PDB file of C-alpha atoms and ligand atoms in Angstrom:
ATOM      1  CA  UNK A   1      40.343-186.779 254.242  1.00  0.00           C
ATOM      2  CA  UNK A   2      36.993-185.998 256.953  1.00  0.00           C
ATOM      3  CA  UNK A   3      37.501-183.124 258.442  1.00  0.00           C
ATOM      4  CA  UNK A   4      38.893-182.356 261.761  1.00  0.00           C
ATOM      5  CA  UNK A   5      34.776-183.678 263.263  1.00  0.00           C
ATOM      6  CA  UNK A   6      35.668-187.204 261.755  1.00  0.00           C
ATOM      7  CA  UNK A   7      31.899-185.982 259.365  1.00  0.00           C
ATOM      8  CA  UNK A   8      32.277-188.503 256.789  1.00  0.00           C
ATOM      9  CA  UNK A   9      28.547-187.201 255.151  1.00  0.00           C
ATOM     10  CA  UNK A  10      27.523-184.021 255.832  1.00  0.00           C
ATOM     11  CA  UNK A  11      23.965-181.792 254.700  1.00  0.00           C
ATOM     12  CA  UNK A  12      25.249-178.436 255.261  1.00  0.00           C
ATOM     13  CA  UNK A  13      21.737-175.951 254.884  1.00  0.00           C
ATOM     14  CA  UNK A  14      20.714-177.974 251.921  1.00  0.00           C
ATOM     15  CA  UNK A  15      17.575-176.883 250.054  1.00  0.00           C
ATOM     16  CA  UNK A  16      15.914-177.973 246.421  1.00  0.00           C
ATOM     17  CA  UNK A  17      13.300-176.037 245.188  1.00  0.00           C
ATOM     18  CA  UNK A  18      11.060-177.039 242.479  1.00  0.00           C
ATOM     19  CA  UNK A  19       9.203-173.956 241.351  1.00  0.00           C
ATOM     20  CA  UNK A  20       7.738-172.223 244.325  1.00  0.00           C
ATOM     21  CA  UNK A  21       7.754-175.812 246.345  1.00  0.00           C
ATOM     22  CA  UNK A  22      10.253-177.176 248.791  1.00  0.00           C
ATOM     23  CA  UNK A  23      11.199-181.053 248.086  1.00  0.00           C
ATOM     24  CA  UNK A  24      13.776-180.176 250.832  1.00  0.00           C
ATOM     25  CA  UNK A  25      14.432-177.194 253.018  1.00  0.00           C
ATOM     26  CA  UNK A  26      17.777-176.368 254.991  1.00  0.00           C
ATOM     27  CA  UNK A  27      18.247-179.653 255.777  1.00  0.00           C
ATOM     28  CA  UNK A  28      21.791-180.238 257.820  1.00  0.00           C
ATOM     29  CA  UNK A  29      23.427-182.952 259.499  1.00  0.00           C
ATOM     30  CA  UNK A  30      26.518-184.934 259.782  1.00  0.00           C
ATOM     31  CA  UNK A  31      27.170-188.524 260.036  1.00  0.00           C
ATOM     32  CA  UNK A  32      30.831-189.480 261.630  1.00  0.00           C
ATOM     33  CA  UNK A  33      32.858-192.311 260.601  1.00  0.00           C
ATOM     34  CA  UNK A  34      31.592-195.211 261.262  1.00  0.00           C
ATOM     35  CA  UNK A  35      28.415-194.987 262.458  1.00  0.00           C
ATOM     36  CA  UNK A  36      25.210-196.463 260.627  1.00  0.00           C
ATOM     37  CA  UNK A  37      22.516-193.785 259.737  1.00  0.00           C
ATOM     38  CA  UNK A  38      18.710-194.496 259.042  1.00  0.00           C
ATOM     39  CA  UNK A  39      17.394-191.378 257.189  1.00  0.00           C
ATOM     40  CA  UNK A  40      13.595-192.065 257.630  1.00  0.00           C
ATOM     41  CA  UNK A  41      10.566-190.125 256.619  1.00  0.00           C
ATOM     42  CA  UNK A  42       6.573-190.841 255.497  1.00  0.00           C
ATOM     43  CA  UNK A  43       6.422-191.319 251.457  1.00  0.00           C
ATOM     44  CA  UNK A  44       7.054-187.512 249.275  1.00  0.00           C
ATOM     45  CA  UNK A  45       9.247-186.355 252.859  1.00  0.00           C
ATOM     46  CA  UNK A  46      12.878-185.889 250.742  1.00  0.00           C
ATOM     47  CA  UNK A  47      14.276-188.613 251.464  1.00  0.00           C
ATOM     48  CA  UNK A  48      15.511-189.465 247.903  1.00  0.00           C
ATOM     49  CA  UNK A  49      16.224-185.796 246.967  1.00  0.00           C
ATOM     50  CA  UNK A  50      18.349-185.285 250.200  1.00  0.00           C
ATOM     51  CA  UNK A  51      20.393-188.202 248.760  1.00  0.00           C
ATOM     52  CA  UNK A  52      20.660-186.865 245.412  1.00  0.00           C
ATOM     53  CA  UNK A  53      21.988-183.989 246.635  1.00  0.00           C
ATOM     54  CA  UNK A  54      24.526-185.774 248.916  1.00  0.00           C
ATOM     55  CA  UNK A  55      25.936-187.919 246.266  1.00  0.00           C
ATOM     56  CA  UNK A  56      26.644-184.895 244.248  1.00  0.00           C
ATOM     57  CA  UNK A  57      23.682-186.209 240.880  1.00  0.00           C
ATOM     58  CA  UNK A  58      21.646-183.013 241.928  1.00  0.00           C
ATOM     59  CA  UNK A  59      23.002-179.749 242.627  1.00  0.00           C
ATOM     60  CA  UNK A  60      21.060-178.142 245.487  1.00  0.00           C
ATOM     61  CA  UNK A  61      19.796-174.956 245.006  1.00  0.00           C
ATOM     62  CA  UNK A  62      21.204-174.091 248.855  1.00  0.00           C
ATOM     63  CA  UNK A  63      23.458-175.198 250.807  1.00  0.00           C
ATOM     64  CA  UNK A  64      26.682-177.573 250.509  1.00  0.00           C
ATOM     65  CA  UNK A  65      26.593-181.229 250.425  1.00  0.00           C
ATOM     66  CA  UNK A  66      30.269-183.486 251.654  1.00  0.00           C
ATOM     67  CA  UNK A  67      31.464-186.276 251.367  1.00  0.00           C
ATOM     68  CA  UNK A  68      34.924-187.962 253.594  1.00  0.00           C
ATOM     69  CA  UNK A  69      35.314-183.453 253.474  1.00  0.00           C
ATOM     70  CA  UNK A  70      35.039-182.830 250.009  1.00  0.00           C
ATOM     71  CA  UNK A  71      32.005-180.752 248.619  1.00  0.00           C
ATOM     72  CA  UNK A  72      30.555-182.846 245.939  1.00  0.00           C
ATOM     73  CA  UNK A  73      30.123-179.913 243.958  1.00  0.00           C
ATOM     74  CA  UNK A  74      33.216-179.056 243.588  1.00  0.00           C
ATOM     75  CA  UNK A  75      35.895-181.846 244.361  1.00  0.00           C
ATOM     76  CA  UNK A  76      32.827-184.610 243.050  1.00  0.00           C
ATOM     77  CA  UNK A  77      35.561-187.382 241.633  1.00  0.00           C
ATOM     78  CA  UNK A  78      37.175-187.358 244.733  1.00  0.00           C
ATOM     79  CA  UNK A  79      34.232-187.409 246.399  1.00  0.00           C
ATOM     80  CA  UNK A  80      32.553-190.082 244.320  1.00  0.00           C
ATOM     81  CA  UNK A  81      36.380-192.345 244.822  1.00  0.00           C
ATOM     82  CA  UNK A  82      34.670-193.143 248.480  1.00  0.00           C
ATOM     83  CA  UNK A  83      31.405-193.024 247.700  1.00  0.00           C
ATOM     84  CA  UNK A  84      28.890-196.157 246.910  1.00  0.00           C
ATOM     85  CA  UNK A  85      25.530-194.697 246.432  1.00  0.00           C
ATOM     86  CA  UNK A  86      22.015-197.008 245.824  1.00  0.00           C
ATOM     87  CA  UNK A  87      19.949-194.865 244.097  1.00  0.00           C
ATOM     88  CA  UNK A  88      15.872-194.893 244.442  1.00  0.00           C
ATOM     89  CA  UNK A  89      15.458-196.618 240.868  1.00  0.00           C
ATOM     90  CA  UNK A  90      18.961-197.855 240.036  1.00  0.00           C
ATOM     91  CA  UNK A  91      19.481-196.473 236.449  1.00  0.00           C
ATOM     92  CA  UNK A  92      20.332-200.088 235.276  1.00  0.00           C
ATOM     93  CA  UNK A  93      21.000-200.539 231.754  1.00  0.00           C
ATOM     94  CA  UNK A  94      18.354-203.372 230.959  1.00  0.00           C
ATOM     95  CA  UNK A  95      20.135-205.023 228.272  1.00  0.00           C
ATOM     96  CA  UNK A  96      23.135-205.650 230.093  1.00  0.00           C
ATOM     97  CA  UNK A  97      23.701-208.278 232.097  1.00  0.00           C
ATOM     98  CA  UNK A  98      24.867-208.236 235.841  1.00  0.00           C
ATOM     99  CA  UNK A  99      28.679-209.422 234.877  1.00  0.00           C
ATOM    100  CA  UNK A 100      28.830-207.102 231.436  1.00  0.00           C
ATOM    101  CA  UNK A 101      27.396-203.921 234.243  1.00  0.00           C
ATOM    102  CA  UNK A 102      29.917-204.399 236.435  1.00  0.00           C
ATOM    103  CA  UNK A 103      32.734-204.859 234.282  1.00  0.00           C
ATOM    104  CA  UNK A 104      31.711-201.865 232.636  1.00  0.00           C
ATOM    105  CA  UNK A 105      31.113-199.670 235.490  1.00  0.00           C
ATOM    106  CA  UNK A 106      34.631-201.109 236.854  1.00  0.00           C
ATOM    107  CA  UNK A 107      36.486-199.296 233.695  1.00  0.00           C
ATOM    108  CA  UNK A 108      34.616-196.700 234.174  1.00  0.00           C
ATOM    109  CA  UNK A 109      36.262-196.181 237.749  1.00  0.00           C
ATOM    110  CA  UNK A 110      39.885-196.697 236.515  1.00  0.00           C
ATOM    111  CA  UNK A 111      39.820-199.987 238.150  1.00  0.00           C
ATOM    112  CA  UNK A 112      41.456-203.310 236.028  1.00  0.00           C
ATOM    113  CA  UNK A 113      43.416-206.503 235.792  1.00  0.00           C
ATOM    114  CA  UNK A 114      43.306-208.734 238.847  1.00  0.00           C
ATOM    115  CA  UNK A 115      42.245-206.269 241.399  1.00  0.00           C
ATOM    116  CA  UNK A 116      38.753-205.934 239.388  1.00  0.00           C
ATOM    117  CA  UNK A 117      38.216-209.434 239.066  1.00  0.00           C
ATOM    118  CA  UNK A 118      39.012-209.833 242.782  1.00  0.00           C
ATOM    119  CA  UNK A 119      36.067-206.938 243.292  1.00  0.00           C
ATOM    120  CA  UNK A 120      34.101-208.772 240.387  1.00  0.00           C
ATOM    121  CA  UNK A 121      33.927-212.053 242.588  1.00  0.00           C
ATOM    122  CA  UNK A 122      33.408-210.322 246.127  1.00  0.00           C
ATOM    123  CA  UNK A 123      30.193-208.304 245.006  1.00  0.00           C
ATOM    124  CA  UNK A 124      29.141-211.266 242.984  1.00  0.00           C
ATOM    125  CA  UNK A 125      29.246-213.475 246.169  1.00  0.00           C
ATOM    126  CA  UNK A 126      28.178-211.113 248.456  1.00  0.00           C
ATOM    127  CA  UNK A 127      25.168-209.918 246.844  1.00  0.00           C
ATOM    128  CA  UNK A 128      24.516-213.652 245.607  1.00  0.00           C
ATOM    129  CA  UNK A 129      24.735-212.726 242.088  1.00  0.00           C
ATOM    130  CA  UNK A 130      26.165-215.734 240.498  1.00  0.00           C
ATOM    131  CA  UNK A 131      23.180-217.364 239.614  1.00  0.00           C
ATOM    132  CA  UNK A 132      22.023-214.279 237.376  1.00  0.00           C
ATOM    133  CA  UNK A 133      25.127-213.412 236.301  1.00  0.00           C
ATOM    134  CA  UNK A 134      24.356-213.845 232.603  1.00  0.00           C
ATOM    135  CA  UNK A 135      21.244-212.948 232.765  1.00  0.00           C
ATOM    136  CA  UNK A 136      20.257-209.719 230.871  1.00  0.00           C
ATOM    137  CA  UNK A 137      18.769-207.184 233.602  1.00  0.00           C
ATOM    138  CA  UNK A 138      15.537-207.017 232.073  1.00  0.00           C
ATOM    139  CA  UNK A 139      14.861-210.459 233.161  1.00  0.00           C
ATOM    140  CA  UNK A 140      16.017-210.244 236.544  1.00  0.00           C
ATOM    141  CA  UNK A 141      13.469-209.915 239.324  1.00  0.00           C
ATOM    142  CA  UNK A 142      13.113-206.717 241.217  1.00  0.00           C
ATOM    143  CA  UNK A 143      14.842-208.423 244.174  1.00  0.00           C
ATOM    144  CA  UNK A 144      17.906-208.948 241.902  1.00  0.00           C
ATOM    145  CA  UNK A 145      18.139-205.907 240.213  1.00  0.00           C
ATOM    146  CA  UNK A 146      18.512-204.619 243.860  1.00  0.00           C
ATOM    147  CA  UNK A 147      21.649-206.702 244.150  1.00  0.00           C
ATOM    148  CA  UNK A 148      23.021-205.551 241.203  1.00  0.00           C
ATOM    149  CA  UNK A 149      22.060-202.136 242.522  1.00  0.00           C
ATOM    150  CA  UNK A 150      24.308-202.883 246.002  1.00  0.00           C
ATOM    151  CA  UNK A 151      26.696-204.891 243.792  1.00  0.00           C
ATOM    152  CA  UNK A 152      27.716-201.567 241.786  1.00  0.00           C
ATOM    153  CA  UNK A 153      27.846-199.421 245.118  1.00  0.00           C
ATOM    154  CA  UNK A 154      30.312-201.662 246.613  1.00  0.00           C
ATOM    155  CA  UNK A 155      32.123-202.262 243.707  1.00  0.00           C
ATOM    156  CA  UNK A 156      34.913-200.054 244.148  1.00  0.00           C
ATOM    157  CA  UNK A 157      35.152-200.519 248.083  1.00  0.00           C
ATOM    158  CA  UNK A 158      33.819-197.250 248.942  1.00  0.00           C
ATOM    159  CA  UNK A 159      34.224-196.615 252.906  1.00  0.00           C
ATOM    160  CA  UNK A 160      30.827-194.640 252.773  1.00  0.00           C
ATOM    161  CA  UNK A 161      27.677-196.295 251.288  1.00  0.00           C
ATOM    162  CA  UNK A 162      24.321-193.850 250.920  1.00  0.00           C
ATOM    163  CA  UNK A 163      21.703-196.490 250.162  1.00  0.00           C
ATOM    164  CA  UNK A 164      18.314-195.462 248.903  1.00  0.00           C
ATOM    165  CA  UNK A 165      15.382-197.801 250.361  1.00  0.00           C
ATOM    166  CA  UNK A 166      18.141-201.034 249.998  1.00  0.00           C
ATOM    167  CA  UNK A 167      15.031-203.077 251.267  1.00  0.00           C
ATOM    168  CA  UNK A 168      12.305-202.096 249.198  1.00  0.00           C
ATOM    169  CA  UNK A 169      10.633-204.468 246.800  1.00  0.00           C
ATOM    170  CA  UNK A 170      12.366-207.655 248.605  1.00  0.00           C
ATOM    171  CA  UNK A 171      10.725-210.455 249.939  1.00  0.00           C
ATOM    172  CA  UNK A 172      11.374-211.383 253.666  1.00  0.00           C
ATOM    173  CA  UNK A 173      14.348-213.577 252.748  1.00  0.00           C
ATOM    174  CA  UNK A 174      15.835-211.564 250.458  1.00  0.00           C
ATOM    175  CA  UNK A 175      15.017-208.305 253.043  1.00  0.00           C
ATOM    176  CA  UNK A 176      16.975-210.769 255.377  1.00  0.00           C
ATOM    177  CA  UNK A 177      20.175-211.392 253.308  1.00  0.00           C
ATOM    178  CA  UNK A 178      20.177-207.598 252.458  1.00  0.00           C
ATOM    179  CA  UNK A 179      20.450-206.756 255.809  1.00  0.00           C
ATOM    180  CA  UNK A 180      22.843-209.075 257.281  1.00  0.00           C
ATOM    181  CA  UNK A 181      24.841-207.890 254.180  1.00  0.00           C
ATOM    182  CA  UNK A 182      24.890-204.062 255.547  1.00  0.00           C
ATOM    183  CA  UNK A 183      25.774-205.657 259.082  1.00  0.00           C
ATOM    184  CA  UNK A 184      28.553-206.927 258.012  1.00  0.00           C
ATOM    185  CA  UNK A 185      29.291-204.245 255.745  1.00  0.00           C
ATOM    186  CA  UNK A 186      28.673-201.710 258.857  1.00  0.00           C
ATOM    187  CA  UNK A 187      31.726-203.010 260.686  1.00  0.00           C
ATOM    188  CA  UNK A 188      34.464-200.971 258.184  1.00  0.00           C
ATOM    189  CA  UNK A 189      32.011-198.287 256.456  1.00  0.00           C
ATOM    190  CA  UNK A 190      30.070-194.902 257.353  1.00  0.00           C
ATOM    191  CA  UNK A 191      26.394-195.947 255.910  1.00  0.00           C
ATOM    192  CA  UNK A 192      23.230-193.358 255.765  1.00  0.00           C
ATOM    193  CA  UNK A 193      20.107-195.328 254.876  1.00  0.00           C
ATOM    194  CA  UNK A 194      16.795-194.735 253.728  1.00  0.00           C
ATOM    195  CA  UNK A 195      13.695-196.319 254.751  1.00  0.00           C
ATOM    196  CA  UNK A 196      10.413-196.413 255.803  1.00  0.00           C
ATOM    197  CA  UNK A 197      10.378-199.720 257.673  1.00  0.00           C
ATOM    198  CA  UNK A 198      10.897-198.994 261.565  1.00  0.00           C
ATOM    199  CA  UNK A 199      12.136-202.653 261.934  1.00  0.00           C
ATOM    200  CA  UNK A 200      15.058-202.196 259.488  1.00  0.00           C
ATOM    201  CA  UNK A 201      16.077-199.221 262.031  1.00  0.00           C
ATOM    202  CA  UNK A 202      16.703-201.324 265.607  1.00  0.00           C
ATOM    203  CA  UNK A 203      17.843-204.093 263.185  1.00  0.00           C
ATOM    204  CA  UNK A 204      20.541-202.068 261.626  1.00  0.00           C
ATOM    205  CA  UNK A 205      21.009-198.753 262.705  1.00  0.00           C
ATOM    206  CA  UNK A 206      22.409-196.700 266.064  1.00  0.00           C
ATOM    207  CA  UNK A 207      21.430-192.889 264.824  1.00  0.00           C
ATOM    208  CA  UNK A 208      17.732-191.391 263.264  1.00  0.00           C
ATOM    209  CA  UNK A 209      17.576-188.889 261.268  1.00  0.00           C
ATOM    210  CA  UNK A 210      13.848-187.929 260.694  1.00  0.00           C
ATOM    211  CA  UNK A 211      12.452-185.828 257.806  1.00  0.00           C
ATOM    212  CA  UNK A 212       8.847-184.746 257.247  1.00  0.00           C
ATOM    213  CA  UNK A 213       7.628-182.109 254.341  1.00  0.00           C
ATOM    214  CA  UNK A 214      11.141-181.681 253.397  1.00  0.00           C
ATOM    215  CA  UNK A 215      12.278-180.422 257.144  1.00  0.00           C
ATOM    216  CA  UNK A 216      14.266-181.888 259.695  1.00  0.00           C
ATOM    217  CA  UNK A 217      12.264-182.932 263.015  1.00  0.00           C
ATOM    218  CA  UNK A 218      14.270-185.297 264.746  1.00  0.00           C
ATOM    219  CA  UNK A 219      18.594-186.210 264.840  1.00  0.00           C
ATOM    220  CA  UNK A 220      18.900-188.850 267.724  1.00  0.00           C
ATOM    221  CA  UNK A 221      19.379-192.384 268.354  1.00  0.00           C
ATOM    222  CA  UNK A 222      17.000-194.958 267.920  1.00  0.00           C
ATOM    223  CA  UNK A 223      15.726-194.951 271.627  1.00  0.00           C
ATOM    224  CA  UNK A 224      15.146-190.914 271.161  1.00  0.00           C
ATOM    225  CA  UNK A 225      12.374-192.395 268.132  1.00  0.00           C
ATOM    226  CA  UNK A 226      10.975-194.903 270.519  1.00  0.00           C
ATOM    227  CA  UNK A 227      10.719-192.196 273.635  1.00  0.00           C
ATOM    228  CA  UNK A 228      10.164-194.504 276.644  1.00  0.00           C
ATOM    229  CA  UNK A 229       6.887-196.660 276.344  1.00  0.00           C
ATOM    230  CA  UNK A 230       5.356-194.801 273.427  1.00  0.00           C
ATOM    231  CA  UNK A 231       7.106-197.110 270.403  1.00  0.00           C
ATOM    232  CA  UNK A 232       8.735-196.432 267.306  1.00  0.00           C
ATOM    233  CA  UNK A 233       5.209-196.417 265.205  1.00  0.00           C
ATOM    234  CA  UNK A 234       3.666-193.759 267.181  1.00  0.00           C
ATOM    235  CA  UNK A 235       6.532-191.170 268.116  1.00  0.00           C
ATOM    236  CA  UNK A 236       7.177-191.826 263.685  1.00  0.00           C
ATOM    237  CA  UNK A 237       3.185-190.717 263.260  1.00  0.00           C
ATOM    238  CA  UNK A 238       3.074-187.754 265.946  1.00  0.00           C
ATOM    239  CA  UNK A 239       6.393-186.408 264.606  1.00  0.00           C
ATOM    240  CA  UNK A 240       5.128-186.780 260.609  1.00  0.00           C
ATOM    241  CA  UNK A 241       1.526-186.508 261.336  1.00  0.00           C
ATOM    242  CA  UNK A 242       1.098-183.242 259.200  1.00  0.00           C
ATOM    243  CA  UNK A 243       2.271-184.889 256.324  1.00  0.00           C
ATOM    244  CA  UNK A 244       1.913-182.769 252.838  1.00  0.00           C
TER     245      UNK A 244
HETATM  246  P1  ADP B   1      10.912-189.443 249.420  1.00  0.00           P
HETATM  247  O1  ADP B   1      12.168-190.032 248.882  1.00  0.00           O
HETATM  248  O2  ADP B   1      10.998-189.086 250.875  1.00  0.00           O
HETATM  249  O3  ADP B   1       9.695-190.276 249.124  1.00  0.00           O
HETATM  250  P2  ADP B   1      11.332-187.443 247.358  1.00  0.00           P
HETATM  251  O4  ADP B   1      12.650-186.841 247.682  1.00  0.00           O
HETATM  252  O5  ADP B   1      11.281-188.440 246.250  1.00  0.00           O
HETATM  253  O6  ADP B   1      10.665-188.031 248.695  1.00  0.00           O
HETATM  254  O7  ADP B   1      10.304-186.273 246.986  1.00  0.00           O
HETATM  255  C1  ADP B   1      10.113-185.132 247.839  1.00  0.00           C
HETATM  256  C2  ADP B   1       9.063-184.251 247.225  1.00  0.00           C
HETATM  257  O8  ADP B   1       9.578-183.602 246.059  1.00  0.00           O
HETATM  258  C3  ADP B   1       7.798-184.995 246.789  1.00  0.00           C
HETATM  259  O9  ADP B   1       6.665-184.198 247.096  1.00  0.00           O
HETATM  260  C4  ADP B   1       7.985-185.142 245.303  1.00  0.00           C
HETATM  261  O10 ADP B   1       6.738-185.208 244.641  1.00  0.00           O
HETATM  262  C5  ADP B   1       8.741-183.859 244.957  1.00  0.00           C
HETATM  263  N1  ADP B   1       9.589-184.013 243.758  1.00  0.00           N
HETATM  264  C6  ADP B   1      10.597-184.922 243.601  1.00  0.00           C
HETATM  265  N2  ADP B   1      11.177-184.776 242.391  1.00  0.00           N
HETATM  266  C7  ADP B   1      10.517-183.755 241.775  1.00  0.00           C
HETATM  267  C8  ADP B   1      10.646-183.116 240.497  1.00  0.00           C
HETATM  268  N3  ADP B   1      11.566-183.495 239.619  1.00  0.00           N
HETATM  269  N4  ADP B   1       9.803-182.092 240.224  1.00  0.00           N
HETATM  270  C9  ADP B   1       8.871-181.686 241.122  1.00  0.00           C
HETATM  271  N5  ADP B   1       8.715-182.242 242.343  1.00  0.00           N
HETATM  272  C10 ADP B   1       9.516-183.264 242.664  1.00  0.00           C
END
């Protein structure tokens, strides 16, 4: 399925262009199997359009985009079969309710009969859904809408998770849970993150990828951010000082 690297997400060149301006601009990396990515960047960077791209629900306007091998272009179910993608805003249908979503979005994937409600009960518990989970959306809390968010990416047991600011909007216990989820979830699954929260990073993550004004600046590991004394805060600022 990866290719003969082991690349289970890969930014091949990848560029959007809006107009005359770059959201992202031959952006390229690969994360191997396994490994736990933070994808970081200052607010307007690309974070969110790099993922877009990635997950195959924007076509780039350069360069290739794969996922376990396959271009999401043009092999996207196949592709989207391993994939569990967060998006920035999960396009949650407000009227639904967590348990009517999921169902849904279960069909939707071909899946059915006892091995959905097995899935059905595992993302319910592990995103601690049951308490909502008759709820209509629109009168969840942000914090829970975020579950249902994660809920829907793991459905379907994807082995590669691209999460889009997973934290964002939670309080501190609910940042907490989240992220002992993706520990636990980071033992069997290839997971590229987004966030702006340097703490999340040495909390969750062994690689950085670093994005500022839609261009790569730094592909390391977390103690290549923090560069000997200088911390994670200030190596962040010099390397996305010239923010647009
Ligand atoms: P991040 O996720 O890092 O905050 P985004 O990927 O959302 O950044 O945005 C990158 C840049 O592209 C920003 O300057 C944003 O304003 C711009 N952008 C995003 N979507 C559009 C769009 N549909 N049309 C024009 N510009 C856009």
């Amino acid at each position: 399925m990866s290719d003969s690297s082991g690349a289970m997400i890969e930014a091949i060149g990848l560029s959007k262009f809006y107009g005359p301006f770059a959201a992202t601009q031959n952006i390229s990396f690969s994360v191997p199997r396994g490994q736990v990515a933070a994808f970081l960047g200052p607010n307007g960077a690309g974070k969110s359009t790099t993922m877009k791209l990635l997950t195959g629900f924007m076509a780039p306007s350069e360069g290739v985009a794969k996922i376990g091998g396959f271009d999401v272009s043009t092999d996207r179910i196949k592709a989207a079969e391993i994939l569990g993608y967060l998006p920035e805003n999960g396009p949650l249908y407000l009227e639904m309710t967590p348990s009517e979503i999921l169902k849904f979005l279960g069909a939707a994937r071909g899946m059915s009969g006892g091995h959905l409600t097995e899935r059905l009960e595992f993302v319910a518990t592990k995103c601690s859904l049951k308490g909502v989970w008759g709820k209509p959306i629109a009168k969840l809390s942000k914090g829970y809408r975020q579950r249902v968010g994660m809920a829907q990416a793991l459905l379907h047991d994807p082995q590669i998770l691209i999460l889009d600011e997973p934290t964002s909007g939670l309080d501190p216990n609910q940042t907490h849970d989240v992220r002992e989820l993706i520990l636990s979830l980071a033992k069997s699954k290839t997971i590229l993150l987004s966030t702006h929260i340097l703490q999340e990073v040495r909390a969750v993550c062994s690689r950085v990828i670093l994005i500022n004004d839609g261009r790569l600046v730094l592909d390391g590991t977390v103690d290549d951010l923090e560069q000997g004394t200088k911390g994670m805060e200030a190596r962040f600022r010099e390397l996305t000082g010239a923010s647009r």
